[in-house]
Coordinates of C-alpha atoms in Angstrom, one line a residue:
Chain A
X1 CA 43.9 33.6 39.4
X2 CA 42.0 33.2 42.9
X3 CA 38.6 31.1 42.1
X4 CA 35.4 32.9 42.5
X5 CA 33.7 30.2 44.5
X6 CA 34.7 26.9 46.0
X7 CA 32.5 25.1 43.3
X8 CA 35.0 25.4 40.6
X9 CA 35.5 21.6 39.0
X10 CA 38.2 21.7 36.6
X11 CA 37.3 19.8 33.0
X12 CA 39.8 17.4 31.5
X13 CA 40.7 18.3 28.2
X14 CA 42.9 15.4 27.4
X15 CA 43.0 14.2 23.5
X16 CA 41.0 11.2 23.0
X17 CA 43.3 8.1 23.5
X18 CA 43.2 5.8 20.1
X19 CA 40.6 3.4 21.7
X20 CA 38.2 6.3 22.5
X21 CA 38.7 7.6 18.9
X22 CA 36.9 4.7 17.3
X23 CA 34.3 5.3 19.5
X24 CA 33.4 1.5 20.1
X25 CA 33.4 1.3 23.6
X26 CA 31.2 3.8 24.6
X27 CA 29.1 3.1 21.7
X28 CA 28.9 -0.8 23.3
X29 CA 28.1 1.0 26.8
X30 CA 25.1 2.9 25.2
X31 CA 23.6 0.2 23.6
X32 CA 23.4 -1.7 26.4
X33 CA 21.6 1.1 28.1
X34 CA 19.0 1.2 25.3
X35 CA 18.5 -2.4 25.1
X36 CA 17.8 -2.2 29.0
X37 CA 14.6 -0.3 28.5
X38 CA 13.2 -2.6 26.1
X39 CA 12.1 -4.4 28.9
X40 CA 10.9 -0.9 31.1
X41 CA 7.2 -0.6 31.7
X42 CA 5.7 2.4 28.8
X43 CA 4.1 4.6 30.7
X44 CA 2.0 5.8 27.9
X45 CA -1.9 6.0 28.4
X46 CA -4.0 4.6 25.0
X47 CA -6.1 7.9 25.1
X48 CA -9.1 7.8 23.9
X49 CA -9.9 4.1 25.7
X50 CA -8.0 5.1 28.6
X51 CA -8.5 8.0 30.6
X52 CA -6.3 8.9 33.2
X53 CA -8.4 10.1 36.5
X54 CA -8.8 14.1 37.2
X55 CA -8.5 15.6 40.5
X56 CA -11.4 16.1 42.1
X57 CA -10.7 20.3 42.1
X58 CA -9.9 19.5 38.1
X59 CA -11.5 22.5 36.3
X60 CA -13.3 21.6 32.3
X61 CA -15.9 23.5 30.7
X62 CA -18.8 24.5 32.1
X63 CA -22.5 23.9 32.8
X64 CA -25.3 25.3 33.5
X65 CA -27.3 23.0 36.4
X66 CA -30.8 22.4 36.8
X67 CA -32.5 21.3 40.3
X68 CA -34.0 18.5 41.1
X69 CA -37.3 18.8 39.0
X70 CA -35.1 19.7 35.9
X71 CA -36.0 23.3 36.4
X72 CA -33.0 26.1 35.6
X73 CA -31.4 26.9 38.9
X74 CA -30.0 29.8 37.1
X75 CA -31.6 34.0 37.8
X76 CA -29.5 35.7 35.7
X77 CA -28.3 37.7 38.9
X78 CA -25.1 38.8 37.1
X79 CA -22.3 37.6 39.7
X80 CA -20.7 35.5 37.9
X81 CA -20.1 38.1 35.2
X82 CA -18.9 40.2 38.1
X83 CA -16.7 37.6 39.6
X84 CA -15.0 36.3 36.0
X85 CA -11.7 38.0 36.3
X86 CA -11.6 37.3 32.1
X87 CA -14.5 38.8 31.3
X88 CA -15.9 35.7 29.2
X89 CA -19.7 36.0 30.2
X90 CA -22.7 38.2 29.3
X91 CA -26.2 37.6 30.2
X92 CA -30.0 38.4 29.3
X93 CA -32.3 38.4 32.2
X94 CA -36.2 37.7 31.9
X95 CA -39.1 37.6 33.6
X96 CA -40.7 34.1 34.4
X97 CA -44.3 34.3 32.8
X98 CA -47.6 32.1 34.2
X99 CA -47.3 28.6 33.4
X100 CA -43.3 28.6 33.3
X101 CA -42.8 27.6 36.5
X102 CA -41.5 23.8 35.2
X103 CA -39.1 25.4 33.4
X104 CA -36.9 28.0 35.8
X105 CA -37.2 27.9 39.1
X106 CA -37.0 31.7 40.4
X107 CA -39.1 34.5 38.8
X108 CA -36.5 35.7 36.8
X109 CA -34.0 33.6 34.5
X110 CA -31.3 33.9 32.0
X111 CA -32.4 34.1 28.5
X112 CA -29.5 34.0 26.9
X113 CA -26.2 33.3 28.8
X114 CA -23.1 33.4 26.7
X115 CA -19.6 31.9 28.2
X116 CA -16.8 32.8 25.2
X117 CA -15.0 29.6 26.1
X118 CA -11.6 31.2 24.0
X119 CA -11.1 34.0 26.9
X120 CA -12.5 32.0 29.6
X121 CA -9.1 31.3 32.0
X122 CA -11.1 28.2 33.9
X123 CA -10.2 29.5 37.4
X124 CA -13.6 28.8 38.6
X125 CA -14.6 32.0 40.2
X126 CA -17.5 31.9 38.9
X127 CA -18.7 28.6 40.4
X128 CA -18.1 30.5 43.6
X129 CA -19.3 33.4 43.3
X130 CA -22.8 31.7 42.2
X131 CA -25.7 31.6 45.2
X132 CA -27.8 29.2 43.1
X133 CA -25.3 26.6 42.5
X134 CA -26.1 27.3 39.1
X135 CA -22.8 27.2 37.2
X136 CA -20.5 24.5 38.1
X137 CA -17.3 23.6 35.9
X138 CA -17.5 19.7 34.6
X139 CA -14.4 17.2 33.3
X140 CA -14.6 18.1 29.9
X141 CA -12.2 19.5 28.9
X142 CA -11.5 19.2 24.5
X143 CA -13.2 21.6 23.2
X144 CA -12.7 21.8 19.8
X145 CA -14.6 23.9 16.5
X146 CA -14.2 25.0 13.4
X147 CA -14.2 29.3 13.8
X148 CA -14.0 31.6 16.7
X149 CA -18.0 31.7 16.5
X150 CA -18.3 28.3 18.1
X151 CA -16.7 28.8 20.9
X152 CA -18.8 31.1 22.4
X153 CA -20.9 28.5 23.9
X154 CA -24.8 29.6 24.6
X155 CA -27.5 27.5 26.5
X156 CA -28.3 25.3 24.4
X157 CA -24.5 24.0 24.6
X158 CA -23.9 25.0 28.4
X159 CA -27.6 23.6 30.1
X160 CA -27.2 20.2 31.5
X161 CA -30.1 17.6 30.4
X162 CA -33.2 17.8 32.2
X163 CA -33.2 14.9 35.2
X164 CA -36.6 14.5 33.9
X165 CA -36.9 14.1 30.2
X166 CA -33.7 12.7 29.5
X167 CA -32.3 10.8 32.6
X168 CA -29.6 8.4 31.1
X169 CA -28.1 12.1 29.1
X170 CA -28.5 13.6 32.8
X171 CA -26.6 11.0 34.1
X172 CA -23.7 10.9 31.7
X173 CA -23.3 14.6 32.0
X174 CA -23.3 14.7 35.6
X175 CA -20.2 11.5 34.9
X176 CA -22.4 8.8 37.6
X177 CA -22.4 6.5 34.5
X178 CA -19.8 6.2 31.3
Chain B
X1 CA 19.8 -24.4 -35.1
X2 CA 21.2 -25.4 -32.1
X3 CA 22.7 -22.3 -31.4
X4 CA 19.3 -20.8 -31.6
X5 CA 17.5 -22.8 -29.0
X6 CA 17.0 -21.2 -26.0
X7 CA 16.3 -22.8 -22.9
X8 CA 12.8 -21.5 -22.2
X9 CA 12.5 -22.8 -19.2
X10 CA 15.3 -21.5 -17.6
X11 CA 14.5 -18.1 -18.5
X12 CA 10.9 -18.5 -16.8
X13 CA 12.6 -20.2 -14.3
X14 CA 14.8 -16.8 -13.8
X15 CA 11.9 -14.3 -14.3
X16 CA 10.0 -15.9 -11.6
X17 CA 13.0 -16.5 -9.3
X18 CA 13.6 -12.2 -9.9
X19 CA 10.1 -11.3 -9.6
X20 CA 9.7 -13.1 -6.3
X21 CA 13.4 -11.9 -5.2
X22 CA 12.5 -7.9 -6.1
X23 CA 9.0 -8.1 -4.0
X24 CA 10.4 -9.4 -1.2
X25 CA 13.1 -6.8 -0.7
X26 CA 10.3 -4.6 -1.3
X27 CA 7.8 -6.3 1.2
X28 CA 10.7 -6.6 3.5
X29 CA 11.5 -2.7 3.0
X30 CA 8.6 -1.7 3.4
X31 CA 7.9 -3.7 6.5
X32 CA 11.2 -2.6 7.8
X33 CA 10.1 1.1 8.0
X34 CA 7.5 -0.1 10.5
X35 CA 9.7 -1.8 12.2
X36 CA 11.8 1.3 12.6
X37 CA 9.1 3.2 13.9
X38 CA 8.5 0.3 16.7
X39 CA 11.9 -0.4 17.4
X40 CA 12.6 3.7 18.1
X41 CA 9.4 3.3 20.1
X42 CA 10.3 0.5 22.1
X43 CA 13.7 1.6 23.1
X44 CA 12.0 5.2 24.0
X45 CA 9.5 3.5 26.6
X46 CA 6.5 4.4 24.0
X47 CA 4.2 2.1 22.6
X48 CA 4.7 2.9 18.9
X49 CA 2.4 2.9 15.3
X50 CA -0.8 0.5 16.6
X51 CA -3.6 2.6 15.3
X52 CA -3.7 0.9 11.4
X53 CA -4.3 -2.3 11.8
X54 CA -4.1 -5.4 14.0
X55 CA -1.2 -3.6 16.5
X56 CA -0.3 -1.0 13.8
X57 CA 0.4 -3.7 11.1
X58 CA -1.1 -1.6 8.1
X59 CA 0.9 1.4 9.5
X60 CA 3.6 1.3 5.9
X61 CA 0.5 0.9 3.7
X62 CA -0.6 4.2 5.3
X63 CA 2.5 5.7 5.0
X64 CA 2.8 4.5 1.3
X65 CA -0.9 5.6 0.6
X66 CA 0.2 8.9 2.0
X67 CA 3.0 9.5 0.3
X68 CA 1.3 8.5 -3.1
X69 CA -1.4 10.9 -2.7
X70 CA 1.1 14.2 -2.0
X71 CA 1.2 16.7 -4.9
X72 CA 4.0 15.7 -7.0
X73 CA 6.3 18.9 -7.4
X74 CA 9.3 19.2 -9.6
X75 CA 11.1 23.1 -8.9
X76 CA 11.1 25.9 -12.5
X77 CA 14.9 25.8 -12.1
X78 CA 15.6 22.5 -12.0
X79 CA 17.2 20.0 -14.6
X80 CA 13.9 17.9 -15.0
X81 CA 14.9 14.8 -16.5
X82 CA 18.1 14.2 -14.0
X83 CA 15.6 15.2 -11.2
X84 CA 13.8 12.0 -12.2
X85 CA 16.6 10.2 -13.1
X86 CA 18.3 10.5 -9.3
X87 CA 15.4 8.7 -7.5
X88 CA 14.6 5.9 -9.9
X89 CA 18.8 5.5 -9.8
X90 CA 19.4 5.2 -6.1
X91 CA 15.9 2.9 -6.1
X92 CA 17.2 0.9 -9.4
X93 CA 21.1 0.4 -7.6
X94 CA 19.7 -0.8 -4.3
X95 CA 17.5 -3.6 -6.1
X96 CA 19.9 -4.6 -8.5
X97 CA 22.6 -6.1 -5.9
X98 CA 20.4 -8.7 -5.2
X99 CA 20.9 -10.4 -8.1
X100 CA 24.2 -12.6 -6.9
X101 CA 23.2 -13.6 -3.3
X102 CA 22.8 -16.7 -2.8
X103 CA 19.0 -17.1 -1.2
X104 CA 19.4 -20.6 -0.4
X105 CA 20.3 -24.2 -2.0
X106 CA 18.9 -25.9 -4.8
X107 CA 15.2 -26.7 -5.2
X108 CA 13.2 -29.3 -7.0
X109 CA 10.2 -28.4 -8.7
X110 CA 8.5 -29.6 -12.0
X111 CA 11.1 -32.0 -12.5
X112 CA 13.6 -29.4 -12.7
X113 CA 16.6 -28.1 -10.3
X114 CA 16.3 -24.7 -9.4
X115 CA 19.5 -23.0 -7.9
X116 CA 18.1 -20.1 -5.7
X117 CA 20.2 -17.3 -6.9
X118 CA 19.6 -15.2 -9.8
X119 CA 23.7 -15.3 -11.3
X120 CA 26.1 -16.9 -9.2
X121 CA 29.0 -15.0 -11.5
X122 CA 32.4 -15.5 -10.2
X123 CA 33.3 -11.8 -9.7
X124 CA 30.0 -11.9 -7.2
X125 CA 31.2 -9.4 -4.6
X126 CA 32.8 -7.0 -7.0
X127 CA 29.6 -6.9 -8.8
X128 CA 27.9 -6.2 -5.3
X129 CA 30.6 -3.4 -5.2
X130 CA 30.0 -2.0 -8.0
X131 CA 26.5 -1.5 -7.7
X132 CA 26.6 -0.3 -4.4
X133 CA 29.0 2.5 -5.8
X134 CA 26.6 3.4 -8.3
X135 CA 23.9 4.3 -5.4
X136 CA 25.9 7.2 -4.8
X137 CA 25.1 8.6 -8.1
X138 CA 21.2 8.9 -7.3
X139 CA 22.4 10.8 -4.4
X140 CA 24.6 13.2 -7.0
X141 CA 22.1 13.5 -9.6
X142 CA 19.4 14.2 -7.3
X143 CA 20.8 16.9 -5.3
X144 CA 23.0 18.5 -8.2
X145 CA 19.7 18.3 -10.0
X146 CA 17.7 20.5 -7.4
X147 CA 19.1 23.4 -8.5
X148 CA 19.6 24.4 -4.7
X149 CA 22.8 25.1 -2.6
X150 CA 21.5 23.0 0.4
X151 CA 20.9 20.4 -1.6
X152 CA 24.2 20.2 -3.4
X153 CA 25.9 20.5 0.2
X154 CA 24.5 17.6 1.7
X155 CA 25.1 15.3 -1.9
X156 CA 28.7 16.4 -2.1
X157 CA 28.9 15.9 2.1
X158 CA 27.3 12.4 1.0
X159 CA 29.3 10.8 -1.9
X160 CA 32.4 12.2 -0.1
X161 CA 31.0 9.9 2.9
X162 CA 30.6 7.0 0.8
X163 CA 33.9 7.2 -1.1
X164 CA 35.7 7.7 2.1
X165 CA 34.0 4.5 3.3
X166 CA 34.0 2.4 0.3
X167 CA 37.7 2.1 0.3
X168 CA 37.8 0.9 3.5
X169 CA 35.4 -1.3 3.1
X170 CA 36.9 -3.2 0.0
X171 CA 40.5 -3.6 2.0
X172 CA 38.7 -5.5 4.8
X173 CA 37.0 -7.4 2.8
X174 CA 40.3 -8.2 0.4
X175 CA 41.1 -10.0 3.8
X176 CA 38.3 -12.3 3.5
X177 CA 38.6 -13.0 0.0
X178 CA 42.2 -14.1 0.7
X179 CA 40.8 -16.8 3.3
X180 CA 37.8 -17.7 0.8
X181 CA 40.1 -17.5 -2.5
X182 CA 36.8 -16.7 -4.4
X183 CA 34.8 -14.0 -5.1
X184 CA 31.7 -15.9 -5.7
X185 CA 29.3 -16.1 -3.2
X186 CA 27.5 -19.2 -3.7
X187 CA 31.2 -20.9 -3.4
X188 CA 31.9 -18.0 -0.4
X189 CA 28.5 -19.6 1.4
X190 CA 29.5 -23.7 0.4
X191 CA 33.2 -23.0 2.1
X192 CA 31.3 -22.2 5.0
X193 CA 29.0 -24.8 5.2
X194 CA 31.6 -27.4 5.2
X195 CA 32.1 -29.8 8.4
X196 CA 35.0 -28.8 10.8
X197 CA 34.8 -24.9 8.9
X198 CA 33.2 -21.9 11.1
X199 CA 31.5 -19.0 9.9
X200 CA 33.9 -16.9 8.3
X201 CA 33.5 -14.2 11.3
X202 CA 35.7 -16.8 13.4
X203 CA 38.4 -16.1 10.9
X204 CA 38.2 -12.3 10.5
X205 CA 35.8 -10.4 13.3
X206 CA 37.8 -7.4 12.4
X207 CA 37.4 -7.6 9.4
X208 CA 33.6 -8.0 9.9
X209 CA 33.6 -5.2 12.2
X210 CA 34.8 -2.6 10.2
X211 CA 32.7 -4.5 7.1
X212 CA 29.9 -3.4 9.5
X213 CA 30.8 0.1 10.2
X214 CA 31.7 1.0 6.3
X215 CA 28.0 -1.0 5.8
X216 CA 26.7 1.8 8.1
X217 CA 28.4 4.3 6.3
X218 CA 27.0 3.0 3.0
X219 CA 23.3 3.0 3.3
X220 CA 23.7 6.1 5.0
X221 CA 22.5 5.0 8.6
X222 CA 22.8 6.8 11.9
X223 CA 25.8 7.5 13.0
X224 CA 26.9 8.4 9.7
X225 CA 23.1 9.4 8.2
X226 CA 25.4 12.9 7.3
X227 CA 23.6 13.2 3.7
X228 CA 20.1 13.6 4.9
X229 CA 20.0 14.7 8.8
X230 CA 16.6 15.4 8.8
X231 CA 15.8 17.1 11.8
X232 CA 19.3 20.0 10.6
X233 CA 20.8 20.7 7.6
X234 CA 17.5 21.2 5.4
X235 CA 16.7 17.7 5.2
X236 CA 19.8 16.7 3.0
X237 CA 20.1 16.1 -0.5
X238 CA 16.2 15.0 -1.2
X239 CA 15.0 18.7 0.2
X240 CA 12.6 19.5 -2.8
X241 CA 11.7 15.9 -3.4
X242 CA 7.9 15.3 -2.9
X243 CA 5.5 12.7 -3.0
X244 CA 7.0 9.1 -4.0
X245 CA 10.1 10.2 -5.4
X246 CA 10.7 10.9 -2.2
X247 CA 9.8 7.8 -1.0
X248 CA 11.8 6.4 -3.5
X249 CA 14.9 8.1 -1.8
X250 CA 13.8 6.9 1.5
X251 CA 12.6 3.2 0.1
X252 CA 15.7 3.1 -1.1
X253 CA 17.5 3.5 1.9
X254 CA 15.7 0.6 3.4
X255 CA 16.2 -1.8 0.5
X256 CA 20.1 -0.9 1.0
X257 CA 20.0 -1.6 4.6
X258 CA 17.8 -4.9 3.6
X259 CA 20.7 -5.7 0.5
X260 CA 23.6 -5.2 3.3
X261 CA 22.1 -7.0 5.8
X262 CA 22.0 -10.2 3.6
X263 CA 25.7 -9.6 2.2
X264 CA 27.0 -9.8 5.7
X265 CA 25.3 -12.7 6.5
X266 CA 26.2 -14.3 3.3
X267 CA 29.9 -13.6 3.7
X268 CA 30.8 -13.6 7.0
X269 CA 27.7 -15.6 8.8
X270 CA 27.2 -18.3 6.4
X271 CA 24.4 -17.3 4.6
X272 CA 21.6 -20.2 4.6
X273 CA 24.2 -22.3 6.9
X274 CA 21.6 -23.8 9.5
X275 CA 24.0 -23.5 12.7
X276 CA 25.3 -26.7 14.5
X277 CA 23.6 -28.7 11.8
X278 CA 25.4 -31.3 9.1
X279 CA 23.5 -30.4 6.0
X280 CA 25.4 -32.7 4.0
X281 CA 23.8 -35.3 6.4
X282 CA 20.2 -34.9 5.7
X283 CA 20.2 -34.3 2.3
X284 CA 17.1 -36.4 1.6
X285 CA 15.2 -33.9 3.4
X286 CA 15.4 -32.2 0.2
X287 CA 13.0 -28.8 -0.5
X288 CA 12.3 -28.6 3.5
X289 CA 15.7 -28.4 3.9
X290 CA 16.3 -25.6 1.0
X291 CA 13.6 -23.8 2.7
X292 CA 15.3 -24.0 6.0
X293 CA 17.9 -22.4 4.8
X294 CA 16.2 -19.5 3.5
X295 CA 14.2 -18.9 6.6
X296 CA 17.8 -19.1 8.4
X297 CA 18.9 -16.5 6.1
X298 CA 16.3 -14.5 6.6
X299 CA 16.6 -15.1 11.1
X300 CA 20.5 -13.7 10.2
X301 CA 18.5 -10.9 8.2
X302 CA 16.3 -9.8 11.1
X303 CA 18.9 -9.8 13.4
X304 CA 20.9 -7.3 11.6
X305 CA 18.4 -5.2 10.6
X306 CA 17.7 -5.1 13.9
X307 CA 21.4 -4.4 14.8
X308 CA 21.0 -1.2 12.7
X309 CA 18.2 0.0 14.2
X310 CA 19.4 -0.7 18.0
X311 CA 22.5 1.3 16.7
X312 CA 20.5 4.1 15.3
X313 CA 18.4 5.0 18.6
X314 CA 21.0 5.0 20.7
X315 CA 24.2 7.0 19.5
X316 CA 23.5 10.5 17.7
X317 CA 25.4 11.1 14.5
X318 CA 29.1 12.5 13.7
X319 CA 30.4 15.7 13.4
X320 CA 31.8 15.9 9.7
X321 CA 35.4 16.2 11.0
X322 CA 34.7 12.7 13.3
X323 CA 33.2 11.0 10.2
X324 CA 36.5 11.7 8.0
X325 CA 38.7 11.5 10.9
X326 CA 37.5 8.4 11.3
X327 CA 37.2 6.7 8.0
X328 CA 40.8 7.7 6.8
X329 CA 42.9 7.7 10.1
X330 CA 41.0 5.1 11.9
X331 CA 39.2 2.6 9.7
X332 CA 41.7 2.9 6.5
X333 CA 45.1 2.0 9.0
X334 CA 43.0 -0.5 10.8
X335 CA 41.8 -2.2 7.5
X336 CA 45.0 -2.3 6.3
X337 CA 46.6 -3.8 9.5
X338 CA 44.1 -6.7 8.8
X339 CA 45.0 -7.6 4.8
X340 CA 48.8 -7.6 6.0
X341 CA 47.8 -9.7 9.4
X342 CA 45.8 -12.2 7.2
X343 CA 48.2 -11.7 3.9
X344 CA 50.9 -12.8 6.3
X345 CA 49.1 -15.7 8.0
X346 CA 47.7 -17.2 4.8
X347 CA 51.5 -17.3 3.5
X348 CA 52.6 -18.6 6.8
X349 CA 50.0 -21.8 6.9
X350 CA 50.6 -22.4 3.5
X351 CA 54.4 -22.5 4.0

């Protein structure tokens, strides 16, 4: 019969010769092999000491920013809803009332902004599509609860702390210190 | 009244000697399972148990704590007091060979010498063989007692394993015993010891290599783990064991490959011999030199247990056809090649 291709290799099938049958041999050939990588480098990383670095584009969980006097950059404009291709966040808009002005920074905020972290697909559209800078997606990345309920993260769990009030939690959410 | 008086002393003197003897294997079993884990580790570029503990050294009390706490669960159908019985059997059988190695030589202590072996009885090895045979019937009994086909399979695959290998392994060793012309081991160990006399694997490496590959076979170690391949085969014959009956069953195999490991060194690598050292010499050295011995033993001991492991992570097991195929028309001809080899030299040398 004419080959298909030129790649054909034709496999031995000769019966094993009465050294090969015990086997010893090769058996001696693998161990040596084995023994050789007692002595290889482990590349395994002790995890929760040891972090191996992100990439800078590396895309966690997300937060919500504040500006530079801890105010909520955030105005509930809705295009990040628009942009997120998963359909993972909802928003309440309000109106900023007299004597708020230390806590949002535009006359109109998000009361309550919702990202369902279970059907979020972390392709960061929505960092881009933000004009306030407001939502920017962090190195964390292990989320981890108990029911479906607790991964629909709200504020309280999304707002980074205020630069103000709490400066050393600021800090360690925005990763300058460990 | 004479006939009545017991020596007291040597039967405290025996209880003590078997208490210590029965919690080492057991230490040194139990140690060996973490050893396992690093060794596997190690030779797979991973770092290995090092959570419990100073570098994972609490990692078998874990284990043990673990299994100890599992619900204990004994099947409707099955035959309840042979399900019990199989465990404590193959558990009971590994311990009990112990009994006639020789752990070192003689010790003084209150005044009294104590000879560090529980019975050195002159049928020594057959005794060994014996008891190893009988480890075979916790495997039997516990999966005939499971009242479950899988289990059956893999207890019938493994006492056809071990009788296959048994056989094999008593003809090489009739070789050695023809050398020796003892089956004691404390006489098997002095013969060796002796000035101008090598280890007895100088005489007979093939009869200690295919002592080593029926050993293997025996406590059931990969390449030849048939009876319980754990990740196929529904576990083997221990499949609806739970909590520490099945770590009896997997104790077990560790005090086996512990038990082996100090009958090969015993019989073919001179058991508490110290190497390239004239005992005889510097016998005023007296305990420290008993105690040398022991930890000498117990280098030889590592080194083998090591052995098994190296073997383990490196080649996968048989197919069922290989294993026979290779116990009766490789190991069985080859075995008896050696007795005839050594039959004939022995008559020749001795004219």
């Amino acid at each position: 019969m004419q080959a298909l291709t030129n790649r054909v290799k034709l496999v031995e099938r000769k019966p094993l010769t009465f050294l090969e049958k015990i086997y010893l041999w090769n058996i001696l050939k693998g161990m040596l092999i084995t023994f050789s990588h007692i002595f290889k480098k482990k590349p395994t990383i002790q995890y929760p000491e040891v972090k191996r670095p992100f990439s800078p584009v590396f895309r966690g969980l997300h937060v919500l920013n504040r500006d530079e006097e801890g105010r909520e950059r955030c105005t509930a404009c809705g295009l990040c809803a628009v942009a997120c291709p998963a359909e993972a966040i909802t928003m309440e808009a309000a109106e900023r009332l007299p004597g708020e002005e230390h806590l949002y920074r535009e006359e109109k905020y998000a009361a309550r902004y919702e990202i369902n972290m279970l059907r979020c697909i972390f392709c960061g559209l929505c960092e881009e599509a933000c004009p306030k800078d407001a939502v920017y997606l962090s190195e964390t990345f292990a989320a981890a609860n108990f029911n479906r309920e607790g991964f629909i993260y709200g504020k309280e769990n999304l707002l980074i702390p205020n630069p103000k009030t709490e400066p050393e939690a600021y800090a360690k959410a925005k990763g300058l210190t460990n | 009244m004479t006939l009545l008086s017991i020596d007291w002393f040597l039967i405290i003197e025996k209880l003590i000697l078997i208490a210590i003897i029965i919690f080492a294997s057991l230490g040194i079993a139990l140690y060996t399972t973490f050893a396992e884990r690093k060794v596997a580790a190690i030779l797979q570029d991973r770092p290995g148990p090092n959570r419990a503990g100073p570098g994972g050294l609490f990692q078998p009390f874990a284990d043990g704590l673990k299994l100890i706490m599992k619900e204990e669960i004994i099947p409707n159908t099955s035959n309840k007091f042979l399900f019990v019985l199989g465990p404590a059997l193959a558990m009971t059988a590994a311990l009990m060979t112990c009994a006639v190695v020789p752990w070192g030589d003689k010790i003084v202590a209150f005044g009294r010498t104590v000879v560090l072996q529980i019975a050195d009885i002159n049928i020594g090895i057959l005794y060994v063989f014996g008891v190893v045979s009988l480890g075979v019937y916790g495997i039997m009994i516990g999966g005939w007692a499971s009242n479950n086909k899988f289990s059956l399979l893999a207890a019938l695959r493994g006492a056809s394993q071990a009788i296959s290998y048994e056989l094999a392994m008593g003809i090489s060793l009739i070789a050695l015993l023809m050398i020796t012309g003892t089956l004691q081991l404390g006489e098997i160990v002095k013969q060796q010891m002796q000035p101008g006399h090598f280890w007895n694997i100088v005489y007979q490496p093939l009869g200690f290599l295919l002592f080593l590959i029926c050993a293997f076979a025996e406590c059931n170690r990969t390449p030849f783990d048939l009876p319980e391949a754990e990740n196929e085969l529904n576990m083997g014959y221990h499949q609806e064991y739970s909590s520490m009956k099945l770590g009896f069953y997997l104790f077990a195999e560790y005090v086996n490959m512990f038990i082996s490991s100090v009958i090969m060194a015993t019989l073919f690598f001179g058991g508490y011999d110290i190497p390239f050292f004239d005992e005889a010499a510097h016998a005023n050295w007296g305990n420290w030199l008993a105690l040398a011995g022991i930890g000498c033993l117990m280098v030889k001991v590592v080194l083998f247990i090591f052995f098994f492991m190296w073997v383990r992570w490196t080649i996968p097991r048989f197919r069922y056809d290989q294993l026979m195929n290779l116990g009766w028309k490789s190991m069985i001809p080859l075995a008896l090649l050696n007795m005839l080899i050594t039959g004939a030299v022995v008559l020749w040398l001795n004219k």
